[in-house]
PDB file of C-alpha atoms in Angstrom:
ATOM      1  CA  MET I  17      21.098  -5.984 -73.520  1.00  0.00           C
ATOM      2  CA  ALA I  18      21.138  -4.594 -69.636  1.00  0.00           C
ATOM      3  CA  ASP I  19      17.985  -2.505 -68.670  1.00  0.00           C
ATOM      4  CA  GLN I  20      18.832   1.195 -69.342  1.00  0.00           C
ATOM      5  CA  LEU I  21      16.912   2.344 -66.532  1.00  0.00           C
ATOM      6  CA  THR I  22      16.720   2.392 -62.625  1.00  0.00           C
ATOM      7  CA  PRO I  23      14.659  -0.080 -61.020  1.00  0.00           C
ATOM      8  CA  GLU I  24      13.034   3.198 -59.308  1.00  0.00           C
ATOM      9  CA  ARG I  25      12.714   4.543 -63.133  1.00  0.00           C
ATOM     10  CA  ARG I  26      11.572   1.141 -64.571  1.00  0.00           C
ATOM     11  CA  SER I  27       9.217   0.450 -62.301  1.00  0.00           C
ATOM     12  CA  TRP I  28       7.487   4.545 -62.859  1.00  0.00           C
ATOM     13  CA  ASN I  29       7.652   3.860 -66.113  1.00  0.00           C
ATOM     14  CA  MET I  30       5.913  -0.359 -66.337  1.00  0.00           C
ATOM     15  CA  SER I  31       2.521   2.074 -63.864  1.00  0.00           C
ATOM     16  CA  ARG I  32       1.761   3.974 -66.430  1.00  0.00           C
ATOM     17  CA  ILE I  33       0.668   1.138 -69.252  1.00  0.00           C
ATOM     18  CA  ARG I  34      -2.359   0.855 -68.433  1.00  0.00           C
ATOM     19  CA  GLY I  35      -5.489  -1.464 -69.979  1.00  0.00           C
ATOM     20  CA  LYS I  36      -7.537   1.074 -71.763  1.00  0.00           C
ATOM     21  CA  ASN I  37      -8.283   3.037 -73.609  1.00  0.00           C
ATOM     22  CA  THR I  38      -5.474   2.790 -75.414  1.00  0.00           C
ATOM     23  CA  LYS I  39      -3.955   4.383 -78.194  1.00  0.00           C
ATOM     24  CA  PRO I  40      -4.441   1.486 -80.597  1.00  0.00           C
ATOM     25  CA  GLU I  41      -8.402   1.173 -78.634  1.00  0.00           C
ATOM     26  CA  LEU I  42      -8.976   4.636 -79.377  1.00  0.00           C
ATOM     27  CA  LEU I  43      -8.208   4.472 -82.926  1.00  0.00           C
ATOM     28  CA  VAL I  44     -10.297   1.303 -83.531  1.00  0.00           C
ATOM     29  CA  ARG I  45     -13.013   3.594 -81.891  1.00  0.00           C
ATOM     30  CA  ARG I  46     -12.723   6.284 -83.779  1.00  0.00           C
ATOM     31  CA  LEU I  47     -13.057   4.087 -87.056  1.00  0.00           C
ATOM     32  CA  LEU I  48     -15.862   2.429 -85.944  1.00  0.00           C
ATOM     33  CA  HIS I  49     -17.466   5.834 -84.597  1.00  0.00           C
ATOM     34  CA  ALA I  50     -16.908   7.266 -87.784  1.00  0.00           C
ATOM     35  CA  LYS I  51     -19.006   4.201 -90.534  1.00  0.00           C
ATOM     36  CA  GLY I  52     -21.570   4.707 -87.356  1.00  0.00           C
ATOM     37  CA  TYR I  53     -21.312   1.793 -85.481  1.00  0.00           C
ATOM     38  CA  ARG I  54     -21.926   2.211 -81.955  1.00  0.00           C
ATOM     39  CA  TYR I  55     -20.848   0.436 -79.661  1.00  0.00           C
ATOM     40  CA  ARG I  56     -20.795  -0.054 -75.255  1.00  0.00           C
ATOM     41  CA  LEU I  57     -16.731  -0.423 -73.754  1.00  0.00           C
ATOM     42  CA  HIS I  58     -15.309  -2.030 -72.036  1.00  0.00           C
ATOM     43  CA  GLY I  59     -17.376  -5.671 -71.068  1.00  0.00           C
ATOM     44  CA  SER I  60     -20.614  -4.145 -70.165  1.00  0.00           C
ATOM     45  CA  ALA I  61     -23.251  -5.899 -71.615  1.00  0.00           C
ATOM     46  CA  GLY I  62     -26.918  -5.924 -70.311  1.00  0.00           C
ATOM     47  CA  GLY I  63     -26.044  -4.427 -66.509  1.00  0.00           C
ATOM     48  CA  GLY I  64     -23.760  -7.163 -65.819  1.00  0.00           C
ATOM     49  CA  LYS I  65     -19.697  -7.390 -67.501  1.00  0.00           C
ATOM     50  CA  LEU I  66     -19.190 -10.049 -69.650  1.00  0.00           C
ATOM     51  CA  PRO I  67     -14.931 -12.223 -69.340  1.00  0.00           C
ATOM     52  CA  GLY I  68     -12.084 -11.121 -70.615  1.00  0.00           C
ATOM     53  CA  ASN I  69     -13.679  -6.783 -70.703  1.00  0.00           C
ATOM     54  CA  PRO I  70     -13.879  -7.139 -74.329  1.00  0.00           C
ATOM     55  CA  ASP I  71     -12.738  -3.644 -75.173  1.00  0.00           C
ATOM     56  CA  LEU I  72     -16.002  -2.638 -77.169  1.00  0.00           C
ATOM     57  CA  VAL I  73     -18.884  -5.292 -77.552  1.00  0.00           C
ATOM     58  CA  PHE I  74     -21.341  -4.843 -79.673  1.00  0.00           C
ATOM     59  CA  ALA I  75     -24.623  -6.515 -77.673  1.00  0.00           C
ATOM     60  CA  SER I  76     -27.735  -6.427 -79.927  1.00  0.00           C
ATOM     61  CA  ARG I  77     -25.252  -8.134 -82.290  1.00  0.00           C
ATOM     62  CA  HIS I  78     -23.563 -10.385 -79.945  1.00  0.00           C
ATOM     63  CA  LYS I  79     -20.084  -9.455 -80.724  1.00  0.00           C
ATOM     64  CA  VAL I  80     -17.741  -8.463 -79.105  1.00  0.00           C
ATOM     65  CA  ILE I  81     -13.712  -6.845 -79.908  1.00  0.00           C
ATOM     66  CA  PHE I  82     -10.858  -7.148 -78.078  1.00  0.00           C
ATOM     67  CA  VAL I  83      -7.686  -4.727 -79.278  1.00  0.00           C
ATOM     68  CA  ASN I  84      -4.342  -6.486 -77.748  1.00  0.00           C
ATOM     69  CA  GLY I  85      -1.268  -4.738 -78.117  1.00  0.00           C
ATOM     70  CA  CYS I  86       1.506  -8.238 -79.702  1.00  0.00           C
ATOM     71  CA  PHE I  87       3.762  -7.717 -76.655  1.00  0.00           C
ATOM     72  CA  TRP I  88       1.383  -8.076 -74.080  1.00  0.00           C
ATOM     73  CA  HIS I  89      -0.279 -10.800 -75.776  1.00  0.00           C
ATOM     74  CA  PHE I  90       2.173 -12.812 -77.391  1.00  0.00           C
ATOM     75  CA  HIS I  91       1.151 -12.693 -80.443  1.00  0.00           C
ATOM     76  CA  ASP I  92       2.732 -14.109 -83.662  1.00  0.00           C
ATOM     77  CA  CYS I  93       4.347 -11.513 -84.467  1.00  0.00           C
ATOM     78  CA  LYS I  94       7.696  -9.949 -84.346  1.00  0.00           C
ATOM     79  CA  ALA I  95       7.081  -7.462 -80.696  1.00  0.00           C
ATOM     80  CA  GLY I  96       5.264 -10.714 -80.134  1.00  0.00           C
ATOM     81  CA  ARG I  97       7.883 -12.871 -80.332  1.00  0.00           C
ATOM     82  CA  ARG I  98      10.385 -10.668 -78.786  1.00  0.00           C
ATOM     83  CA  ALA I  99      10.991 -11.551 -75.096  1.00  0.00           C
ATOM     84  CA  PRO I 100      12.192  -9.280 -72.609  1.00  0.00           C
ATOM     85  CA  THR I 101      16.013 -10.562 -71.806  1.00  0.00           C
ATOM     86  CA  ALA I 102      15.258  -8.356 -68.234  1.00  0.00           C
ATOM     87  CA  ASN I 103      14.274 -10.639 -65.905  1.00  0.00           C
ATOM     88  CA  ALA I 104      13.180 -13.273 -68.538  1.00  0.00           C
ATOM     89  CA  GLU I 105      11.817 -16.264 -66.481  1.00  0.00           C
ATOM     90  CA  PHE I 106       9.136 -13.147 -64.634  1.00  0.00           C
ATOM     91  CA  TRP I 107       8.085 -12.426 -68.596  1.00  0.00           C
ATOM     92  CA  GLU I 108       7.801 -15.722 -70.090  1.00  0.00           C
ATOM     93  CA  THR I 109       5.887 -16.750 -66.839  1.00  0.00           C
ATOM     94  CA  LYS I 110       3.717 -13.526 -67.056  1.00  0.00           C
ATOM     95  CA  ARG I 111       2.678 -13.875 -71.079  1.00  0.00           C
ATOM     96  CA  THR I 112       1.820 -17.435 -70.543  1.00  0.00           C
ATOM     97  CA  ARG I 113      -0.272 -16.643 -67.942  1.00  0.00           C
ATOM     98  CA  THR I 114      -1.105 -13.544 -70.263  1.00  0.00           C
ATOM     99  CA  LYS I 115      -1.786 -16.675 -73.443  1.00  0.00           C
ATOM    100  CA  ASN I 116      -4.159 -18.747 -71.339  1.00  0.00           C
ATOM    101  CA  ARG I 117      -6.453 -16.566 -69.718  1.00  0.00           C
ATOM    102  CA  ASP I 118      -7.362 -15.219 -72.979  1.00  0.00           C
ATOM    103  CA  ALA I 119      -8.062 -18.585 -74.550  1.00  0.00           C
ATOM    104  CA  GLU I 120      -9.777 -19.565 -71.523  1.00  0.00           C
ATOM    105  CA  GLN I 121     -12.506 -15.877 -71.996  1.00  0.00           C
ATOM    106  CA  LEU I 122     -12.119 -16.133 -75.589  1.00  0.00           C
ATOM    107  CA  SER I 123     -13.778 -20.032 -74.723  1.00  0.00           C
ATOM    108  CA  ARG I 124     -15.750 -18.848 -72.325  1.00  0.00           C
ATOM    109  CA  LEU I 125     -17.371 -15.793 -74.099  1.00  0.00           C
ATOM    110  CA  GLU I 126     -17.864 -18.280 -77.331  1.00  0.00           C
ATOM    111  CA  THR I 127     -19.599 -20.833 -75.051  1.00  0.00           C
ATOM    112  CA  ALA I 128     -22.003 -17.456 -74.515  1.00  0.00           C
ATOM    113  CA  GLY I 129     -23.134 -17.396 -78.773  1.00  0.00           C
ATOM    114  CA  TRP I 130     -20.692 -14.115 -78.409  1.00  0.00           C
ATOM    115  CA  LYS I 131     -18.863 -13.371 -81.943  1.00  0.00           C
ATOM    116  CA  VAL I 132     -15.446 -12.345 -80.485  1.00  0.00           C
ATOM    117  CA  LEU I 133     -12.896 -11.011 -83.064  1.00  0.00           C
ATOM    118  CA  THR I 134      -9.333  -9.978 -82.222  1.00  0.00           C
ATOM    119  CA  ILE I 135      -7.621  -7.252 -83.642  1.00  0.00           C
ATOM    120  CA  TRP I 136      -3.873  -6.850 -83.163  1.00  0.00           C
ATOM    121  CA  GLU I 137      -2.211  -3.804 -82.942  1.00  0.00           C
ATOM    122  CA  CYS I 138       0.181  -4.824 -85.929  1.00  0.00           C
ATOM    123  CA  GLU I 139      -3.394  -5.221 -87.935  1.00  0.00           C
ATOM    124  CA  LEU I 140      -3.324  -1.348 -87.322  1.00  0.00           C
ATOM    125  CA  ARG I 141      -0.599  -0.610 -89.632  1.00  0.00           C
ATOM    126  CA  ASP I 142      -3.004  -0.965 -92.690  1.00  0.00           C
ATOM    127  CA  ARG I 143      -6.033   0.840 -92.572  1.00  0.00           C
ATOM    128  CA  SER I 144      -8.335  -0.120 -95.256  1.00  0.00           C
ATOM    129  CA  ALA I 145      -8.095  -3.901 -94.212  1.00  0.00           C
ATOM    130  CA  LEU I 146      -8.279  -2.919 -90.885  1.00  0.00           C
ATOM    131  CA  GLU I 147     -11.888  -1.523 -92.187  1.00  0.00           C
ATOM    132  CA  GLN I 148     -12.515  -4.549 -94.216  1.00  0.00           C
ATOM    133  CA  HIS I 149     -12.067  -6.744 -91.308  1.00  0.00           C
ATOM    134  CA  LEU I 150     -14.240  -4.748 -88.459  1.00  0.00           C
ATOM    135  CA  ASP I 151     -17.338  -4.224 -91.449  1.00  0.00           C
ATOM    136  CA  GLN I 152     -16.846  -8.570 -92.274  1.00  0.00           C
ATOM    137  CA  PHE I 153     -17.012  -9.504 -88.723  1.00  0.00           C
ATOM    138  CA  LEU I 154     -19.464  -6.481 -87.586  1.00  0.00           C
ATOM    139  CA  THR I 155     -21.880  -7.347 -90.882  1.00  0.00           C
ATOM    140  CA  GLU I 156     -21.829 -11.327 -90.868  1.00  0.00           C
ATOM    141  CA  GLU I 157     -24.743 -13.189 -88.983  1.00  0.00           C
TER     142      GLU I 157
END
């Protein structure tokens, strides 16, 4: 299927996509804050930045949370497996690089002693399962 937008309009749309303070991230932040958890934002810990700039940092617990979009980070769900047909080679390269970068950053964090949880956008649909998953991650030693 051909793109229905002009290249200029597509460029404008893509320029509005942000990596911080996304709707999924804000939903997780509100949920955790309401449960009494406090955190730092976007990779800040002890005056420095952590590898990969995690969305939420629980410095005293030595835990971090990434809230990833399924499409952008190549999750194994319907949205993550769907590849654009327009400019397919570009998107395949971009998404593969992102997946490899995510794996490298996860490895660097774990090597540094951090416990890492990745919340996928598709997991936000089941609120009770999400709450349980977050509580379990944050309370385990």
